[in-house]
Amino acid sequence: MHGALTTLVAASAAAASVRTRTPSKTWRTLRLYHINPLRFDADDIADKDLGDAAGDAFFDISSITNYYACAPGSRRAPGVVCANAETTGPDIGVTEVEVEVEGAFGPYGTCNICGDDGRSPLNHSQTCTPGMYVCNCENGKFPPTTLPCTTQMGRENTSLFLGKEGIGGFCNGRSSSVAACAA
């Protein structure tokens, strides 16, 4: 599972302030990881994608496989970011955080660093501040439907999203020419 914490700081701070008043609520402690340029404050996890150990490893590996998916002449699968400022450049590191969360998860937010052109890497019609994070929230199904981002912590089940009903369907007869399907 690679979960996006679209606005976790606001959500967890509000929830933490009521924790003592609502002891019957179910709280979970999550240890999460995030790869990004070290110029970003490690404590500021709002609008950043984080994952558990397996989810972050998946993201790190996909950053390598995207090299092939983005090669000239390849047909790019939806959601592949070919120029990801989170994973390339000087001073890249992995941040580990432990957070306490309560309640239901909200829409998954794919959060990336805004391009130098002031456009979201995933939604080129969305303008943003170059060098800062921008999120695109979705329903976690394939093809994804854009949803408004909320203050809840979002979560994506990558097994479902990438399986045969998701992006993996491109490798199952829908379009085997997508570079992500190459063996």
PDB file of C-alpha atoms in Angstrom:
ATOM      1  CA  MET A   1       0.000   0.000   0.000  1.00  0.00           C
ATOM      2  CA  HIS A   2       1.356   3.377  -0.946  1.00  0.00           C
ATOM      3  CA  GLY A   3      -0.707   5.978   0.839  1.00  0.00           C
ATOM      4  CA  ALA A   4      -0.874   9.641   0.105  1.00  0.00           C
ATOM      5  CA  LEU A   5      -1.045  12.018   2.989  1.00  0.00           C
ATOM      6  CA  THR A   6      -2.615  14.877   1.139  1.00  0.00           C
ATOM      7  CA  THR A   7      -3.230  17.148   4.095  1.00  0.00           C
ATOM      8  CA  LEU A   8      -2.327  14.948   7.027  1.00  0.00           C
ATOM      9  CA  VAL A   9      -0.806  17.672   9.170  1.00  0.00           C
ATOM     10  CA  ALA A  10      -4.103  19.571   9.304  1.00  0.00           C
ATOM     11  CA  ALA A  11      -6.120  16.394   9.765  1.00  0.00           C
ATOM     12  CA  SER A  12      -3.925  14.843  12.438  1.00  0.00           C
ATOM     13  CA  ALA A  13      -3.417  18.114  14.311  1.00  0.00           C
ATOM     14  CA  ALA A  14      -7.182  18.643  14.526  1.00  0.00           C
ATOM     15  CA  ALA A  15      -7.724  15.040  15.549  1.00  0.00           C
ATOM     16  CA  ALA A  16      -4.929  15.155  18.139  1.00  0.00           C
ATOM     17  CA  SER A  17      -6.541  18.131  19.821  1.00  0.00           C
ATOM     18  CA  VAL A  18      -9.703  16.095  20.476  1.00  0.00           C
ATOM     19  CA  ARG A  19      -8.036  12.809  21.272  1.00  0.00           C
ATOM     20  CA  THR A  20      -8.410  13.189  25.006  1.00  0.00           C
ATOM     21  CA  ARG A  21     -12.109  14.029  24.639  1.00  0.00           C
ATOM     22  CA  THR A  22     -12.915  11.041  22.401  1.00  0.00           C
ATOM     23  CA  PRO A  23     -11.214   7.965  23.913  1.00  0.00           C
ATOM     24  CA  SER A  24     -13.643   5.624  22.115  1.00  0.00           C
ATOM     25  CA  LYS A  25     -12.227   6.583  18.692  1.00  0.00           C
ATOM     26  CA  THR A  26      -9.862   4.139  17.011  1.00  0.00           C
ATOM     27  CA  TRP A  27      -6.392   5.573  16.635  1.00  0.00           C
ATOM     28  CA  ARG A  28      -3.691   3.980  14.520  1.00  0.00           C
ATOM     29  CA  THR A  29       0.011   4.646  14.581  1.00  0.00           C
ATOM     30  CA  LEU A  30       1.623   4.477  11.158  1.00  0.00           C
ATOM     31  CA  ARG A  31       5.334   4.493  10.346  1.00  0.00           C
ATOM     32  CA  LEU A  32       5.666   6.077   6.911  1.00  0.00           C
ATOM     33  CA  TYR A  33       8.413   7.048   4.487  1.00  0.00           C
ATOM     34  CA  HIS A  34       8.846   9.729   1.868  1.00  0.00           C
ATOM     35  CA  ILE A  35      11.539  10.236  -0.756  1.00  0.00           C
ATOM     36  CA  ASN A  36      12.100  13.867  -1.654  1.00  0.00           C
ATOM     37  CA  PRO A  37      14.659  16.666  -1.899  1.00  0.00           C
ATOM     38  CA  LEU A  38      16.069  17.356   1.560  1.00  0.00           C
ATOM     39  CA  ARG A  39      15.367  21.089   1.204  1.00  0.00           C
ATOM     40  CA  PHE A  40      11.810  20.320   2.381  1.00  0.00           C
ATOM     41  CA  ASP A  41      11.258  20.254   6.156  1.00  0.00           C
ATOM     42  CA  ALA A  42      10.974  16.627   7.309  1.00  0.00           C
ATOM     43  CA  ASP A  43       8.194  17.541   9.744  1.00  0.00           C
ATOM     44  CA  ASP A  44       6.034  19.120   7.048  1.00  0.00           C
ATOM     45  CA  ILE A  45       4.228  16.158   5.515  1.00  0.00           C
ATOM     46  CA  ALA A  46       1.186  18.046   4.262  1.00  0.00           C
ATOM     47  CA  ASP A  47       0.592  17.594   0.528  1.00  0.00           C
ATOM     48  CA  LYS A  48       3.222  14.868   0.226  1.00  0.00           C
ATOM     49  CA  ASP A  49       2.897  11.205  -0.766  1.00  0.00           C
ATOM     50  CA  LEU A  50       4.142   8.875   1.929  1.00  0.00           C
ATOM     51  CA  GLY A  51       3.946   5.111   2.144  1.00  0.00           C
ATOM     52  CA  ASP A  52       4.543   2.255   4.491  1.00  0.00           C
ATOM     53  CA  ALA A  53       7.807   0.369   3.891  1.00  0.00           C
ATOM     54  CA  ALA A  54       6.350  -1.725   1.043  1.00  0.00           C
ATOM     55  CA  GLY A  55       4.584   1.270  -0.520  1.00  0.00           C
ATOM     56  CA  ASP A  56       7.658   3.469  -0.447  1.00  0.00           C
ATOM     57  CA  ALA A  57       9.819   0.665  -1.848  1.00  0.00           C
ATOM     58  CA  PHE A  58       7.266   0.293  -4.638  1.00  0.00           C
ATOM     59  CA  PHE A  59       7.462   4.030  -5.373  1.00  0.00           C
ATOM     60  CA  ASP A  60      11.267   3.950  -5.343  1.00  0.00           C
ATOM     61  CA  ILE A  61      11.352   1.004  -7.756  1.00  0.00           C
ATOM     62  CA  SER A  62       8.738   2.597 -10.017  1.00  0.00           C
ATOM     63  CA  SER A  63      10.969   5.661 -10.225  1.00  0.00           C
ATOM     64  CA  ILE A  64      13.562   3.407 -11.850  1.00  0.00           C
ATOM     65  CA  THR A  65      11.126   1.582 -14.131  1.00  0.00           C
ATOM     66  CA  ASN A  66       9.668   4.915 -15.270  1.00  0.00           C
ATOM     67  CA  TYR A  67      12.949   5.428 -17.094  1.00  0.00           C
ATOM     68  CA  TYR A  68      11.811   2.705 -19.520  1.00  0.00           C
ATOM     69  CA  ALA A  69       8.184   3.826 -19.568  1.00  0.00           C
ATOM     70  CA  CYS A  70       9.346   7.318 -20.518  1.00  0.00           C
ATOM     71  CA  ALA A  71      11.876   6.296 -23.162  1.00  0.00           C
ATOM     72  CA  PRO A  72      11.464   8.013 -26.526  1.00  0.00           C
ATOM     73  CA  GLY A  73       8.948   6.176 -28.677  1.00  0.00           C
ATOM     74  CA  SER A  74       7.261   4.324 -25.802  1.00  0.00           C
ATOM     75  CA  ARG A  75       3.585   4.641 -25.118  1.00  0.00           C
ATOM     76  CA  ARG A  76       3.268   6.018 -21.628  1.00  0.00           C
ATOM     77  CA  ALA A  77       0.776   4.493 -19.191  1.00  0.00           C
ATOM     78  CA  PRO A  78      -1.509   6.965 -17.398  1.00  0.00           C
ATOM     79  CA  GLY A  79      -0.059   8.376 -14.191  1.00  0.00           C
ATOM     80  CA  VAL A  80       3.593   7.960 -15.140  1.00  0.00           C
ATOM     81  CA  VAL A  81       5.569  11.084 -14.272  1.00  0.00           C
ATOM     82  CA  CYS A  82       8.654  11.195 -16.455  1.00  0.00           C
ATOM     83  CA  ALA A  83      10.342  14.208 -14.858  1.00  0.00           C
ATOM     84  CA  ASN A  84       9.841  13.676 -11.128  1.00  0.00           C
ATOM     85  CA  ALA A  85      11.679  16.307  -9.095  1.00  0.00           C
ATOM     86  CA  GLU A  86      11.110  14.211  -5.955  1.00  0.00           C
ATOM     87  CA  THR A  87      13.438  11.460  -7.102  1.00  0.00           C
ATOM     88  CA  THR A  88      16.064  13.180  -9.224  1.00  0.00           C
ATOM     89  CA  GLY A  89      18.569  15.899  -8.534  1.00  0.00           C
ATOM     90  CA  PRO A  90      20.976  16.752  -5.743  1.00  0.00           C
ATOM     91  CA  ASP A  91      20.268  16.077  -2.073  1.00  0.00           C
ATOM     92  CA  ILE A  92      17.532  13.442  -2.402  1.00  0.00           C
ATOM     93  CA  GLY A  93      16.753  11.563   0.801  1.00  0.00           C
ATOM     94  CA  VAL A  94      14.184   9.400   2.534  1.00  0.00           C
ATOM     95  CA  THR A  95      12.276  10.758   5.518  1.00  0.00           C
ATOM     96  CA  GLU A  96      10.753   8.456   8.136  1.00  0.00           C
ATOM     97  CA  VAL A  97       7.820   9.733  10.188  1.00  0.00           C
ATOM     98  CA  GLU A  98       5.470   8.198  12.704  1.00  0.00           C
ATOM     99  CA  VAL A  99       1.951   9.605  12.758  1.00  0.00           C
ATOM    100  CA  GLU A 100      -1.221   8.879  14.647  1.00  0.00           C
ATOM    101  CA  VAL A 101      -4.394   8.898  12.594  1.00  0.00           C
ATOM    102  CA  GLU A 102      -8.052   8.455  13.409  1.00  0.00           C
ATOM    103  CA  GLY A 103     -11.100   7.940  11.274  1.00  0.00           C
ATOM    104  CA  ALA A 104     -11.783   7.041   7.673  1.00  0.00           C
ATOM    105  CA  PHE A 105      -9.407   7.690   4.809  1.00  0.00           C
ATOM    106  CA  GLY A 106     -10.186  10.333   2.196  1.00  0.00           C
ATOM    107  CA  PRO A 107      -9.400  10.512  -1.532  1.00  0.00           C
ATOM    108  CA  TYR A 108      -5.881   9.562  -2.570  1.00  0.00           C
ATOM    109  CA  GLY A 109      -3.817  12.547  -3.600  1.00  0.00           C
ATOM    110  CA  THR A 110      -0.994  12.140  -6.050  1.00  0.00           C
ATOM    111  CA  CYS A 111       1.337  14.882  -4.868  1.00  0.00           C
ATOM    112  CA  ASN A 112       4.344  15.933  -6.905  1.00  0.00           C
ATOM    113  CA  ILE A 113       6.668  18.892  -7.130  1.00  0.00           C
ATOM    114  CA  CYS A 114       5.325  21.505  -9.543  1.00  0.00           C
ATOM    115  CA  GLY A 115       7.337  21.819 -12.746  1.00  0.00           C
ATOM    116  CA  ASP A 116       9.458  24.822 -13.671  1.00  0.00           C
ATOM    117  CA  ASP A 117       6.718  25.698 -16.156  1.00  0.00           C
ATOM    118  CA  GLY A 118       4.189  26.213 -13.333  1.00  0.00           C
ATOM    119  CA  ARG A 119       2.136  23.138 -14.306  1.00  0.00           C
ATOM    120  CA  SER A 120       1.249  20.011 -12.360  1.00  0.00           C
ATOM    121  CA  PRO A 121       3.263  16.988 -13.597  1.00  0.00           C
ATOM    122  CA  LEU A 122       0.039  14.915 -13.758  1.00  0.00           C
ATOM    123  CA  ASN A 123      -2.488  17.519 -14.806  1.00  0.00           C
ATOM    124  CA  HIS A 124      -0.875  19.951 -17.235  1.00  0.00           C
ATOM    125  CA  SER A 125      -3.946  22.189 -17.218  1.00  0.00           C
ATOM    126  CA  GLN A 126      -3.497  22.806 -13.465  1.00  0.00           C
ATOM    127  CA  THR A 127      -1.234  25.715 -12.589  1.00  0.00           C
ATOM    128  CA  CYS A 128       0.920  25.656  -9.465  1.00  0.00           C
ATOM    129  CA  THR A 129       3.913  27.314  -7.827  1.00  0.00           C
ATOM    130  CA  PRO A 130       7.150  26.016  -9.409  1.00  0.00           C
ATOM    131  CA  GLY A 131       9.209  23.959  -6.990  1.00  0.00           C
ATOM    132  CA  MET A 132       6.362  23.499  -4.485  1.00  0.00           C
ATOM    133  CA  TYR A 133       4.085  20.494  -4.012  1.00  0.00           C
ATOM    134  CA  VAL A 134       0.799  20.203  -5.894  1.00  0.00           C
ATOM    135  CA  CYS A 135      -1.772  17.427  -5.397  1.00  0.00           C
ATOM    136  CA  ASN A 136      -4.306  15.791  -7.683  1.00  0.00           C
ATOM    137  CA  CYS A 137      -6.848  13.730  -5.723  1.00  0.00           C
ATOM    138  CA  GLU A 138      -8.613  10.731  -7.216  1.00  0.00           C
ATOM    139  CA  ASN A 139     -10.950   7.877  -6.347  1.00  0.00           C
ATOM    140  CA  GLY A 140      -8.345   5.073  -6.346  1.00  0.00           C
ATOM    141  CA  LYS A 141      -9.977   3.213  -9.253  1.00  0.00           C
ATOM    142  CA  PHE A 142      -8.847   2.864 -12.842  1.00  0.00           C
ATOM    143  CA  PRO A 143      -9.147   4.926 -14.821  1.00  0.00           C
ATOM    144  CA  PRO A 144      -8.996   7.406 -11.954  1.00  0.00           C
ATOM    145  CA  THR A 145     -11.687  10.012 -11.481  1.00  0.00           C
ATOM    146  CA  THR A 146     -10.545  13.375 -10.146  1.00  0.00           C
ATOM    147  CA  LEU A 147     -12.038  14.302  -6.783  1.00  0.00           C
ATOM    148  CA  PRO A 148     -11.629  17.373  -4.585  1.00  0.00           C
ATOM    149  CA  CYS A 149      -8.836  16.952  -2.035  1.00  0.00           C
ATOM    150  CA  THR A 150      -9.968  16.899   1.601  1.00  0.00           C
ATOM    151  CA  THR A 151      -8.243  17.257   4.971  1.00  0.00           C
ATOM    152  CA  GLN A 152      -8.492  13.498   5.533  1.00  0.00           C
ATOM    153  CA  MET A 153      -5.480  11.297   5.021  1.00  0.00           C
ATOM    154  CA  GLY A 154      -5.882   9.667   1.618  1.00  0.00           C
ATOM    155  CA  ARG A 155      -4.976   6.079   0.827  1.00  0.00           C
ATOM    156  CA  GLU A 156      -4.438   4.087  -2.353  1.00  0.00           C
ATOM    157  CA  ASN A 157      -4.364   0.302  -2.555  1.00  0.00           C
ATOM    158  CA  THR A 158      -1.677  -0.134  -5.197  1.00  0.00           C
ATOM    159  CA  SER A 159      -2.472  -3.843  -5.595  1.00  0.00           C
ATOM    160  CA  LEU A 160      -5.969  -2.971  -6.798  1.00  0.00           C
ATOM    161  CA  PHE A 161      -4.946   0.092  -8.778  1.00  0.00           C
ATOM    162  CA  LEU A 162      -2.140  -1.714 -10.609  1.00  0.00           C
ATOM    163  CA  GLY A 163      -3.826  -5.136 -10.915  1.00  0.00           C
ATOM    164  CA  LYS A 164      -5.702  -6.564 -13.875  1.00  0.00           C
ATOM    165  CA  GLU A 165      -8.660  -4.202 -13.341  1.00  0.00           C
ATOM    166  CA  GLY A 166      -6.304  -1.233 -13.095  1.00  0.00           C
ATOM    167  CA  ILE A 167      -3.216  -0.197 -15.004  1.00  0.00           C
ATOM    168  CA  GLY A 168      -2.253  -3.875 -15.273  1.00  0.00           C
ATOM    169  CA  GLY A 169      -5.169  -4.244 -17.679  1.00  0.00           C
ATOM    170  CA  PHE A 170      -3.016  -2.525 -20.294  1.00  0.00           C
ATOM    171  CA  CYS A 171      -0.809  -5.605 -20.194  1.00  0.00           C
ATOM    172  CA  ASN A 172      -3.803  -7.906 -20.488  1.00  0.00           C
ATOM    173  CA  GLY A 173      -4.945  -7.218 -24.014  1.00  0.00           C
ATOM    174  CA  ARG A 174      -6.106  -3.603 -23.712  1.00  0.00           C
ATOM    175  CA  SER A 175      -2.793  -2.306 -24.992  1.00  0.00           C
ATOM    176  CA  SER A 176       0.278  -4.480 -24.684  1.00  0.00           C
ATOM    177  CA  SER A 177       2.427  -1.819 -26.356  1.00  0.00           C
ATOM    178  CA  VAL A 178       2.577   0.279 -23.164  1.00  0.00           C
ATOM    179  CA  ALA A 179       6.182   0.374 -21.968  1.00  0.00           C
ATOM    180  CA  ALA A 180       5.112  -0.565 -18.429  1.00  0.00           C
ATOM    181  CA  CYS A 181       4.123  -4.018 -19.754  1.00  0.00           C
ATOM    182  CA  ALA A 182       7.574  -4.839 -21.130  1.00  0.00           C
ATOM    183  CA  ALA A 183       9.055  -7.915 -19.543  1.00  0.00           C
TER     184      ALA A 183
END
